[in-house]
């Protein structure tokens, strides 16, 4: 609701805001130009010319239109990795840039929204999902050999939990749920267009072992692949009549759009993502619509006609032993590294591990690469066990089981969305066996926001004093691209 100011007061307020924006923008541009001239990397760091004004704009949105800020993050975060990486200062795990500011804004959003206006069952939700893992991972900072990277990674985990809770703040009914889900799905447009641009111009991420891989607007093809698995799962359910209502024209456009995304998924050459996608389609056809099973099997066989897909799959049949100096395939290499990590661990570290972000530090001792550095775990279960011991592993398993239980409950009010959410948790659990899923921030933000939105809608439909739908003070969401009117508590 707009503040009851008289006209002169409103004019003065607008004038102050305009002067703040113009003056702050000019100062930020000047500061950015000066910072760029300060011999950063022996050259002009032009990205800072954009970073500082952008930081100012984000700060103003945080003060005056926090809901709009989150909508913009949901709409465009999938497009921003190349630009955010250009703003980083420093090297290695200690590098910091505009992406760190976005993480901080998410944490600030949840802190302010929960403190000021909204009553949601925070304690119960956190206890059932994120809290045990967060407590262990923050606690292991005391013993970590990599304090700064450990703090950064813990802040990323906190932002994942924060965006999960923000979904409960803003999703209060079916209408708001659909607005946010449309924003999530619209985020695919930029990565889709840039991915196909990379294909047309023969650009992308070069992997010495498998050649060119499409990474689109993401920093690595694997992150892009898991993002595509998430979005294809959502779009497929929308096409089959679930999640949110769409017009007949949009429904007709969904199959070719999904096929374009699936082709991009193939070009990432990420086998674990292919497997997760196949599991989703298989389980859907068995549980929801068995008439689709023959069609989906034929589609899977047809994908093997693609040379890159066939080559990546046949690679797993060779290089499993390393005998006669044969190079190990990627999965055999991972298993060899995991066994080395288990042999390296001493019994005294089984309970609490070696500290946050310690795996990459010690892997250079038990499994050094050619450049003398250690590889990451490529397995969340191994990573949390090495970093946090049995307590860390238990915290991660608790997160999966607790979130899965909440997702399964959604089937009581929406069978299709409940199935979707359970499958998203299952996909996450499966790909965590062979990849560093907790390190993929963009994917995690979208995943946990979608999970939170679906569970929040379910709680709202059930009703009760502790559900998002029971809070009458929530502001109405009118559009994902229109700023909300100022409210007294946001000033």
mmCIF file of C-alpha atoms in Angstrom, residues 39-405:
data_model
loop_
_atom_site.group_PDB
_atom_site.id
_atom_site.type_symbol
_atom_site.label_atom_id
_atom_site.label_comp_id
_atom_site.label_asym_id
_atom_site.label_seq_id
_atom_site.Cartn_x
_atom_site.Cartn_y
_atom_site.Cartn_z
ATOM 1 C CA UNK A 39 46.835 -1.394 -12.634
ATOM 2 C CA UNK A 40 44.536 -4.305 -11.908
ATOM 3 C CA UNK A 41 46.075 -7.118 -13.985
ATOM 4 C CA UNK A 42 48.304 -4.425 -15.551
ATOM 5 C CA UNK A 43 45.410 -3.079 -17.589
ATOM 6 C CA UNK A 44 42.089 -1.305 -17.474
ATOM 7 C CA UNK A 45 39.570 -3.405 -15.634
ATOM 8 C CA UNK A 46 36.630 -2.104 -17.661
ATOM 9 C CA UNK A 47 34.195 -4.443 -15.978
ATOM 10 C CA UNK A 48 34.396 -2.274 -12.865
ATOM 11 C CA UNK A 49 32.833 0.564 -14.852
ATOM 12 C CA UNK A 50 29.699 -1.557 -14.912
ATOM 13 C CA UNK A 51 30.120 -3.345 -11.586
ATOM 14 C CA UNK A 52 29.970 -0.334 -9.288
ATOM 15 C CA UNK A 53 26.893 1.299 -10.864
ATOM 16 C CA UNK A 54 25.254 -2.128 -10.910
ATOM 17 C CA UNK A 55 26.036 -2.535 -7.225
ATOM 18 C CA UNK A 56 24.428 0.843 -6.562
ATOM 19 C CA UNK A 57 21.308 -0.137 -8.514
ATOM 20 C CA UNK A 58 21.057 -3.428 -6.630
ATOM 21 C CA UNK A 59 21.430 -1.582 -3.351
ATOM 22 C CA UNK A 60 18.619 0.819 -4.233
ATOM 23 C CA UNK A 61 16.356 -2.070 -5.205
ATOM 24 C CA UNK A 62 17.229 -3.771 -1.930
ATOM 25 C CA UNK A 63 16.103 -0.672 -0.025
ATOM 26 C CA UNK A 64 13.027 0.311 -2.027
ATOM 27 C CA UNK A 65 11.783 -2.778 -3.949
ATOM 28 C CA UNK A 66 13.075 -6.027 -2.522
ATOM 29 C CA UNK A 67 10.445 -8.199 -4.159
ATOM 30 C CA UNK A 68 11.284 -6.736 -7.558
ATOM 31 C CA UNK A 69 14.962 -7.366 -6.840
ATOM 32 C CA UNK A 70 14.325 -11.063 -6.271
ATOM 33 C CA UNK A 71 12.208 -11.273 -9.426
ATOM 34 C CA UNK A 72 15.037 -9.733 -11.448
ATOM 35 C CA UNK A 73 17.500 -12.199 -9.927
ATOM 36 C CA UNK A 74 15.242 -15.118 -10.836
ATOM 37 C CA UNK A 75 14.721 -13.806 -14.373
ATOM 38 C CA UNK A 76 18.336 -12.998 -15.216
ATOM 39 C CA UNK A 77 20.740 -14.824 -12.863
ATOM 40 C CA UNK A 78 21.176 -17.651 -15.388
ATOM 41 C CA UNK A 79 22.560 -15.110 -17.882
ATOM 42 C CA UNK A 80 25.061 -13.334 -15.664
ATOM 43 C CA UNK A 81 28.028 -15.643 -15.015
ATOM 44 C CA UNK A 82 30.256 -14.267 -17.837
ATOM 45 C CA UNK A 83 29.739 -10.677 -16.672
ATOM 46 C CA UNK A 84 30.018 -11.466 -12.968
ATOM 47 C CA UNK A 85 33.278 -13.346 -13.504
ATOM 48 C CA UNK A 86 34.724 -10.243 -15.190
ATOM 49 C CA UNK A 87 34.135 -8.215 -12.021
ATOM 50 C CA UNK A 88 36.130 -10.535 -9.772
ATOM 51 C CA UNK A 89 39.157 -9.150 -7.968
ATOM 52 C CA UNK A 90 41.787 -11.506 -6.615
ATOM 53 C CA UNK A 91 42.560 -15.063 -7.550
ATOM 54 C CA UNK A 92 41.650 -18.612 -6.661
ATOM 55 C CA UNK A 93 39.202 -19.280 -3.889
ATOM 56 C CA UNK A 94 39.695 -15.794 -2.419
ATOM 57 C CA UNK A 95 38.408 -13.945 -5.523
ATOM 58 C CA UNK A 96 35.404 -11.716 -4.942
ATOM 59 C CA UNK A 97 33.143 -9.770 -7.285
ATOM 60 C CA UNK A 98 29.597 -8.659 -7.965
ATOM 61 C CA UNK A 99 28.391 -12.258 -7.603
ATOM 62 C CA UNK A 100 29.320 -12.106 -3.932
ATOM 63 C CA UNK A 101 27.090 -9.057 -3.585
ATOM 64 C CA UNK A 102 24.156 -11.014 -5.027
ATOM 65 C CA UNK A 103 24.779 -13.753 -2.458
ATOM 66 C CA UNK A 104 24.766 -11.159 0.295
ATOM 67 C CA UNK A 105 21.561 -9.608 -1.010
ATOM 68 C CA UNK A 106 19.792 -12.972 -0.864
ATOM 69 C CA UNK A 107 20.865 -13.386 2.765
ATOM 70 C CA UNK A 108 19.824 -9.813 3.505
ATOM 71 C CA UNK A 109 16.464 -10.336 1.834
ATOM 72 C CA UNK A 110 15.569 -13.338 3.927
ATOM 73 C CA UNK A 111 16.770 -11.674 7.135
ATOM 74 C CA UNK A 112 14.766 -8.481 6.562
ATOM 75 C CA UNK A 113 11.621 -10.130 5.218
ATOM 76 C CA UNK A 114 11.416 -12.611 8.064
ATOM 77 C CA UNK A 115 12.192 -9.994 10.697
ATOM 78 C CA UNK A 116 9.880 -7.272 9.396
ATOM 79 C CA UNK A 117 6.716 -8.767 8.026
ATOM 80 C CA UNK A 118 6.333 -12.462 7.434
ATOM 81 C CA UNK A 119 5.509 -15.330 9.736
ATOM 82 C CA UNK A 120 6.509 -18.657 8.225
ATOM 83 C CA UNK A 121 7.629 -21.809 10.061
ATOM 84 C CA UNK A 122 11.331 -21.005 9.680
ATOM 85 C CA UNK A 123 12.566 -23.179 12.521
ATOM 86 C CA UNK A 124 10.583 -26.215 11.395
ATOM 87 C CA UNK A 125 11.578 -25.823 7.737
ATOM 88 C CA UNK A 126 15.264 -25.350 8.506
ATOM 89 C CA UNK A 127 15.336 -28.181 11.022
ATOM 90 C CA UNK A 128 13.796 -30.551 8.491
ATOM 91 C CA UNK A 129 16.119 -29.475 5.651
ATOM 92 C CA UNK A 130 19.218 -27.285 5.782
ATOM 93 C CA UNK A 131 20.026 -26.667 9.435
ATOM 94 C CA UNK A 132 21.996 -29.852 10.321
ATOM 95 C CA UNK A 133 24.267 -29.559 7.275
ATOM 96 C CA UNK A 134 24.795 -25.821 7.801
ATOM 97 C CA UNK A 135 25.675 -26.277 11.471
ATOM 98 C CA UNK A 136 28.289 -28.921 10.657
ATOM 99 C CA UNK A 137 29.784 -27.037 7.706
ATOM 100 C CA UNK A 138 30.024 -23.758 9.617
ATOM 101 C CA UNK A 139 31.467 -25.576 12.620
ATOM 102 C CA UNK A 140 34.224 -27.186 10.550
ATOM 103 C CA UNK A 141 35.582 -23.734 9.682
ATOM 104 C CA UNK A 142 37.413 -24.015 12.996
ATOM 105 C CA UNK A 143 39.665 -26.771 11.620
ATOM 106 C CA UNK A 144 39.744 -25.977 7.905
ATOM 107 C CA UNK A 145 43.101 -25.408 6.177
ATOM 108 C CA UNK A 146 41.347 -23.077 3.682
ATOM 109 C CA UNK A 147 39.508 -20.505 5.759
ATOM 110 C CA UNK A 148 38.610 -17.879 3.125
ATOM 111 C CA UNK A 149 37.328 -20.376 0.506
ATOM 112 C CA UNK A 150 35.529 -22.201 3.302
ATOM 113 C CA UNK A 151 33.737 -19.042 4.433
ATOM 114 C CA UNK A 152 32.763 -18.234 0.832
ATOM 115 C CA UNK A 153 31.385 -21.720 0.300
ATOM 116 C CA UNK A 154 29.433 -21.627 3.546
ATOM 117 C CA UNK A 155 27.925 -18.281 2.534
ATOM 118 C CA UNK A 156 26.863 -19.903 -0.749
ATOM 119 C CA UNK A 157 25.192 -22.728 1.201
ATOM 120 C CA UNK A 158 23.455 -20.148 3.381
ATOM 121 C CA UNK A 159 22.204 -18.370 0.255
ATOM 122 C CA UNK A 160 20.764 -21.679 -1.008
ATOM 123 C CA UNK A 161 18.854 -22.058 2.239
ATOM 124 C CA UNK A 162 17.886 -18.383 2.073
ATOM 125 C CA UNK A 163 16.374 -18.571 -1.387
ATOM 126 C CA UNK A 164 14.514 -21.723 -0.321
ATOM 127 C CA UNK A 165 12.920 -19.754 2.527
ATOM 128 C CA UNK A 166 12.233 -16.709 0.336
ATOM 129 C CA UNK A 167 9.936 -18.874 -1.747
ATOM 130 C CA UNK A 168 7.809 -19.375 1.375
ATOM 131 C CA UNK A 169 7.759 -15.616 1.931
ATOM 132 C CA UNK A 170 6.488 -14.685 -1.527
ATOM 133 C CA UNK A 171 4.454 -17.720 -2.625
ATOM 134 C CA UNK A 172 1.180 -17.521 -0.745
ATOM 135 C CA UNK A 173 -1.387 -18.763 -3.255
ATOM 136 C CA UNK A 174 -1.726 -20.247 -6.721
ATOM 137 C CA UNK A 175 -1.542 -16.864 -8.472
ATOM 138 C CA UNK A 176 1.768 -15.848 -6.881
ATOM 139 C CA UNK A 177 3.137 -19.368 -7.388
ATOM 140 C CA UNK A 178 2.421 -19.155 -11.121
ATOM 141 C CA UNK A 179 4.055 -15.718 -11.447
ATOM 142 C CA UNK A 180 7.277 -16.964 -9.873
ATOM 143 C CA UNK A 181 7.297 -20.191 -11.874
ATOM 144 C CA UNK A 182 6.885 -18.224 -15.101
ATOM 145 C CA UNK A 183 9.865 -16.106 -14.080
ATOM 146 C CA UNK A 184 11.919 -19.269 -13.517
ATOM 147 C CA UNK A 185 10.977 -20.650 -16.938
ATOM 148 C CA UNK A 186 11.580 -17.325 -18.704
ATOM 149 C CA UNK A 187 15.164 -17.444 -17.418
ATOM 150 C CA UNK A 188 15.861 -20.129 -20.060
ATOM 151 C CA UNK A 189 15.578 -17.728 -23.018
ATOM 152 C CA UNK A 190 19.026 -16.153 -22.671
ATOM 153 C CA UNK A 191 20.948 -19.422 -22.153
ATOM 154 C CA UNK A 192 19.028 -21.015 -25.040
ATOM 155 C CA UNK A 193 19.871 -18.227 -27.491
ATOM 156 C CA UNK A 194 23.514 -17.964 -26.452
ATOM 157 C CA UNK A 195 23.951 -21.731 -26.487
ATOM 158 C CA UNK A 196 22.758 -21.921 -30.075
ATOM 159 C CA UNK A 197 24.985 -18.956 -30.916
ATOM 160 C CA UNK A 198 27.952 -20.951 -29.588
ATOM 161 C CA UNK A 199 26.945 -23.890 -31.785
ATOM 162 C CA UNK A 200 26.658 -21.658 -34.860
ATOM 163 C CA UNK A 201 30.024 -19.972 -34.252
ATOM 164 C CA UNK A 202 31.879 -23.097 -33.012
ATOM 165 C CA UNK A 203 32.612 -21.547 -29.632
ATOM 166 C CA UNK A 204 32.274 -22.949 -26.165
ATOM 167 C CA UNK A 205 34.239 -24.685 -23.434
ATOM 168 C CA UNK A 206 37.183 -26.691 -24.747
ATOM 169 C CA UNK A 207 37.846 -29.930 -22.887
ATOM 170 C CA UNK A 208 41.164 -31.590 -23.839
ATOM 171 C CA UNK A 209 39.625 -35.048 -23.427
ATOM 172 C CA UNK A 210 36.244 -34.684 -25.145
ATOM 173 C CA UNK A 211 36.664 -31.596 -27.323
ATOM 174 C CA UNK A 212 34.241 -28.692 -27.570
ATOM 175 C CA UNK A 213 31.382 -28.541 -25.087
ATOM 176 C CA UNK A 214 28.617 -25.939 -25.007
ATOM 177 C CA UNK A 215 28.445 -24.004 -21.739
ATOM 178 C CA UNK A 216 26.258 -21.059 -22.885
ATOM 179 C CA UNK A 217 26.082 -18.336 -20.211
ATOM 180 C CA UNK A 218 27.424 -20.621 -17.475
ATOM 181 C CA UNK A 219 31.002 -20.953 -16.274
ATOM 182 C CA UNK A 220 31.148 -24.699 -16.972
ATOM 183 C CA UNK A 221 29.205 -27.109 -19.234
ATOM 184 C CA UNK A 222 28.241 -29.289 -16.269
ATOM 185 C CA UNK A 223 26.410 -26.415 -14.554
ATOM 186 C CA UNK A 224 24.597 -25.620 -17.792
ATOM 187 C CA UNK A 225 23.675 -29.284 -18.178
ATOM 188 C CA UNK A 226 22.108 -29.607 -14.726
ATOM 189 C CA UNK A 227 20.268 -26.314 -15.202
ATOM 190 C CA UNK A 228 18.847 -27.721 -18.445
ATOM 191 C CA UNK A 229 17.759 -30.930 -16.707
ATOM 192 C CA UNK A 230 15.888 -28.845 -14.139
ATOM 193 C CA UNK A 231 14.225 -26.617 -16.738
ATOM 194 C CA UNK A 232 13.296 -29.437 -19.118
ATOM 195 C CA UNK A 233 11.698 -31.276 -16.191
ATOM 196 C CA UNK A 234 9.614 -28.194 -15.377
ATOM 197 C CA UNK A 235 8.655 -27.465 -18.983
ATOM 198 C CA UNK A 236 7.731 -31.083 -19.670
ATOM 199 C CA UNK A 237 5.335 -31.108 -16.718
ATOM 200 C CA UNK A 238 3.833 -27.809 -17.903
ATOM 201 C CA UNK A 239 3.359 -29.341 -21.351
ATOM 202 C CA UNK A 240 1.582 -32.328 -19.821
ATOM 203 C CA UNK A 241 -0.836 -30.038 -18.003
ATOM 204 C CA UNK A 242 0.771 -29.532 -14.591
ATOM 205 C CA UNK A 243 2.606 -26.871 -12.558
ATOM 206 C CA UNK A 244 0.920 -23.798 -14.086
ATOM 207 C CA UNK A 245 -1.773 -23.018 -16.683
ATOM 208 C CA UNK A 246 -0.694 -21.903 -20.166
ATOM 209 C CA UNK A 247 -2.564 -20.948 -23.313
ATOM 210 C CA UNK A 248 -3.131 -23.376 -26.170
ATOM 211 C CA UNK A 249 -0.613 -21.504 -28.325
ATOM 212 C CA UNK A 250 2.092 -21.741 -25.664
ATOM 213 C CA UNK A 251 1.356 -25.428 -25.132
ATOM 214 C CA UNK A 252 1.894 -26.048 -28.847
ATOM 215 C CA UNK A 253 5.227 -24.231 -28.723
ATOM 216 C CA UNK A 254 6.504 -26.173 -25.720
ATOM 217 C CA UNK A 255 7.496 -29.442 -27.508
ATOM 218 C CA UNK A 256 9.871 -27.751 -30.027
ATOM 219 C CA UNK A 257 11.225 -25.515 -27.260
ATOM 220 C CA UNK A 258 11.917 -28.558 -25.079
ATOM 221 C CA UNK A 259 13.634 -30.281 -28.016
ATOM 222 C CA UNK A 260 15.911 -27.256 -28.498
ATOM 223 C CA UNK A 261 16.891 -27.428 -24.828
ATOM 224 C CA UNK A 262 17.436 -31.191 -25.024
ATOM 225 C CA UNK A 263 19.750 -30.764 -27.996
ATOM 226 C CA UNK A 264 21.759 -28.234 -25.988
ATOM 227 C CA UNK A 265 21.869 -30.779 -23.161
ATOM 228 C CA UNK A 266 23.446 -33.264 -25.564
ATOM 229 C CA UNK A 267 26.104 -30.706 -26.572
ATOM 230 C CA UNK A 268 27.238 -30.256 -22.964
ATOM 231 C CA UNK A 269 28.532 -33.859 -23.078
ATOM 232 C CA UNK A 270 27.656 -34.289 -19.399
ATOM 233 C CA UNK A 271 26.778 -37.955 -18.959
ATOM 234 C CA UNK A 272 25.425 -37.697 -15.421
ATOM 235 C CA UNK A 273 22.967 -35.027 -16.579
ATOM 236 C CA UNK A 274 21.899 -37.278 -19.458
ATOM 237 C CA UNK A 275 21.302 -40.065 -16.961
ATOM 238 C CA UNK A 276 19.252 -37.832 -14.659
ATOM 239 C CA UNK A 277 17.145 -36.665 -17.602
ATOM 240 C CA UNK A 278 16.574 -40.260 -18.727
ATOM 241 C CA UNK A 279 15.526 -41.270 -15.202
ATOM 242 C CA UNK A 280 13.008 -38.421 -15.096
ATOM 243 C CA UNK A 281 11.390 -39.394 -18.397
ATOM 244 C CA UNK A 282 11.396 -43.095 -17.511
ATOM 245 C CA UNK A 283 9.809 -42.623 -14.083
ATOM 246 C CA UNK A 284 7.278 -40.151 -15.464
ATOM 247 C CA UNK A 285 6.171 -42.583 -18.139
ATOM 248 C CA UNK A 286 5.905 -45.427 -15.612
ATOM 249 C CA UNK A 287 4.092 -43.481 -12.881
ATOM 250 C CA UNK A 288 2.107 -40.768 -14.646
ATOM 251 C CA UNK A 289 1.492 -41.652 -18.321
ATOM 252 C CA UNK A 290 2.445 -45.146 -19.457
ATOM 253 C CA UNK A 291 1.299 -44.420 -23.000
ATOM 254 C CA UNK A 292 4.416 -42.242 -23.397
ATOM 255 C CA UNK A 293 6.836 -45.063 -22.543
ATOM 256 C CA UNK A 294 7.337 -46.401 -26.122
ATOM 257 C CA UNK A 295 7.812 -42.871 -27.464
ATOM 258 C CA UNK A 296 10.376 -41.983 -24.800
ATOM 259 C CA UNK A 297 12.295 -45.231 -25.376
ATOM 260 C CA UNK A 298 12.456 -44.475 -29.099
ATOM 261 C CA UNK A 299 13.653 -40.939 -28.349
ATOM 262 C CA UNK A 300 16.416 -42.308 -26.127
ATOM 263 C CA UNK A 301 17.555 -44.738 -28.815
ATOM 264 C CA UNK A 302 17.463 -41.959 -31.402
ATOM 265 C CA UNK A 303 19.798 -39.850 -29.256
ATOM 266 C CA UNK A 304 22.435 -42.575 -29.639
ATOM 267 C CA UNK A 305 22.547 -41.743 -33.342
ATOM 268 C CA UNK A 306 24.332 -38.512 -32.439
ATOM 269 C CA UNK A 307 28.096 -39.170 -32.765
ATOM 270 C CA UNK A 308 29.024 -37.157 -29.665
ATOM 271 C CA UNK A 309 26.476 -39.002 -27.524
ATOM 272 C CA UNK A 310 27.481 -42.410 -28.825
ATOM 273 C CA UNK A 311 31.175 -41.648 -28.301
ATOM 274 C CA UNK A 312 30.663 -40.417 -24.735
ATOM 275 C CA UNK A 313 28.689 -43.537 -23.842
ATOM 276 C CA UNK A 314 31.137 -45.996 -25.409
ATOM 277 C CA UNK A 315 34.013 -44.351 -23.506
ATOM 278 C CA UNK A 316 32.700 -45.993 -20.347
ATOM 279 C CA UNK A 317 33.398 -49.449 -21.803
ATOM 280 C CA UNK A 318 37.156 -48.790 -21.952
ATOM 281 C CA UNK A 319 39.719 -47.457 -19.527
ATOM 282 C CA UNK A 320 38.268 -49.113 -16.447
ATOM 283 C CA UNK A 321 41.419 -50.754 -15.090
ATOM 284 C CA UNK A 322 44.384 -48.591 -16.042
ATOM 285 C CA UNK A 323 46.373 -51.696 -17.001
ATOM 286 C CA UNK A 324 49.117 -51.432 -19.624
ATOM 287 C CA UNK A 325 49.252 -47.654 -19.090
ATOM 288 C CA UNK A 326 45.712 -47.337 -20.388
ATOM 289 C CA UNK A 327 44.139 -43.997 -19.504
ATOM 290 C CA UNK A 328 41.250 -44.303 -17.065
ATOM 291 C CA UNK A 329 37.855 -43.069 -18.198
ATOM 292 C CA UNK A 330 36.325 -40.270 -16.139
ATOM 293 C CA UNK A 331 34.208 -42.482 -13.883
ATOM 294 C CA UNK A 332 37.011 -44.993 -13.242
ATOM 295 C CA UNK A 333 39.297 -42.055 -12.480
ATOM 296 C CA UNK A 334 36.781 -40.732 -9.969
ATOM 297 C CA UNK A 335 36.491 -44.111 -8.225
ATOM 298 C CA UNK A 336 40.276 -44.364 -8.025
ATOM 299 C CA UNK A 337 40.448 -40.892 -6.466
ATOM 300 C CA UNK A 338 37.684 -41.649 -3.955
ATOM 301 C CA UNK A 339 39.465 -44.801 -2.793
ATOM 302 C CA UNK A 340 42.658 -42.782 -2.366
ATOM 303 C CA UNK A 341 40.752 -40.255 -0.248
ATOM 304 C CA UNK A 342 39.303 -42.969 1.994
ATOM 305 C CA UNK A 343 42.724 -44.536 2.480
ATOM 306 C CA UNK A 344 44.150 -41.111 3.332
ATOM 307 C CA UNK A 345 41.592 -40.379 6.054
ATOM 308 C CA UNK A 346 42.606 -41.228 9.592
ATOM 309 C CA UNK A 347 40.044 -42.712 12.021
ATOM 310 C CA UNK A 348 40.368 -39.666 14.270
ATOM 311 C CA UNK A 349 38.812 -37.570 11.485
ATOM 312 C CA UNK A 350 35.890 -39.863 10.733
ATOM 313 C CA UNK A 351 33.485 -37.948 12.990
ATOM 314 C CA UNK A 352 34.094 -34.309 11.974
ATOM 315 C CA UNK A 353 36.370 -34.592 8.944
ATOM 316 C CA UNK A 354 39.229 -32.281 8.012
ATOM 317 C CA UNK A 355 37.327 -28.995 7.743
ATOM 318 C CA UNK A 356 35.340 -27.085 5.170
ATOM 319 C CA UNK A 357 36.915 -27.056 1.665
ATOM 320 C CA UNK A 358 39.688 -29.371 2.880
ATOM 321 C CA UNK A 359 39.238 -32.017 0.163
ATOM 322 C CA UNK A 360 40.811 -29.887 -2.578
ATOM 323 C CA UNK A 361 43.613 -28.951 -0.163
ATOM 324 C CA UNK A 362 44.574 -32.518 0.781
ATOM 325 C CA UNK A 363 43.858 -34.139 -2.580
ATOM 326 C CA UNK A 364 47.124 -32.716 -3.880
ATOM 327 C CA UNK A 365 48.773 -35.037 -1.349
ATOM 328 C CA UNK A 366 46.830 -38.249 -1.946
ATOM 329 C CA UNK A 367 45.947 -37.716 -5.628
ATOM 330 C CA UNK A 368 48.085 -34.953 -7.177
ATOM 331 C CA UNK A 369 47.430 -33.841 -10.738
ATOM 332 C CA UNK A 370 50.107 -33.135 -13.298
ATOM 333 C CA UNK A 371 50.253 -29.451 -12.301
ATOM 334 C CA UNK A 372 50.729 -30.290 -8.623
ATOM 335 C CA UNK A 373 47.204 -29.220 -7.654
ATOM 336 C CA UNK A 374 44.512 -31.414 -6.169
ATOM 337 C CA UNK A 375 41.211 -32.207 -7.885
ATOM 338 C CA UNK A 376 37.814 -31.531 -6.288
ATOM 339 C CA UNK A 377 35.812 -34.470 -5.012
ATOM 340 C CA UNK A 378 33.342 -34.778 -7.927
ATOM 341 C CA UNK A 379 31.016 -36.404 -5.388
ATOM 342 C CA UNK A 380 28.985 -34.528 -2.787
ATOM 343 C CA UNK A 381 28.755 -37.546 -0.479
ATOM 344 C CA UNK A 382 32.533 -37.945 -0.487
ATOM 345 C CA UNK A 383 33.069 -34.210 -0.167
ATOM 346 C CA UNK A 384 30.851 -33.730 2.885
ATOM 347 C CA UNK A 385 32.278 -36.874 4.505
ATOM 348 C CA UNK A 386 35.867 -35.717 3.995
ATOM 349 C CA UNK A 387 35.128 -32.129 5.040
ATOM 350 C CA UNK A 388 32.657 -32.825 7.852
ATOM 351 C CA UNK A 389 33.041 -36.512 8.667
ATOM 352 C CA UNK A 390 30.076 -38.690 9.530
ATOM 353 C CA UNK A 391 28.288 -35.615 10.864
ATOM 354 C CA UNK A 392 28.627 -33.812 7.530
ATOM 355 C CA UNK A 393 27.465 -36.839 5.568
ATOM 356 C CA UNK A 394 24.507 -37.286 7.919
ATOM 357 C CA UNK A 395 23.613 -33.610 7.467
ATOM 358 C CA UNK A 396 23.543 -33.926 3.687
ATOM 359 C CA UNK A 397 21.514 -37.146 3.760
ATOM 360 C CA UNK A 398 19.143 -35.446 6.218
ATOM 361 C CA UNK A 399 18.742 -32.581 3.731
ATOM 362 C CA UNK A 400 17.808 -34.992 0.945
ATOM 363 C CA UNK A 401 15.410 -37.058 3.061
ATOM 364 C CA UNK A 402 13.775 -34.061 4.734
ATOM 365 C CA UNK A 403 13.274 -32.176 1.493
ATOM 366 C CA UNK A 404 12.056 -35.333 -0.207
ATOM 367 C CA UNK A 405 9.489 -35.877 2.545
#
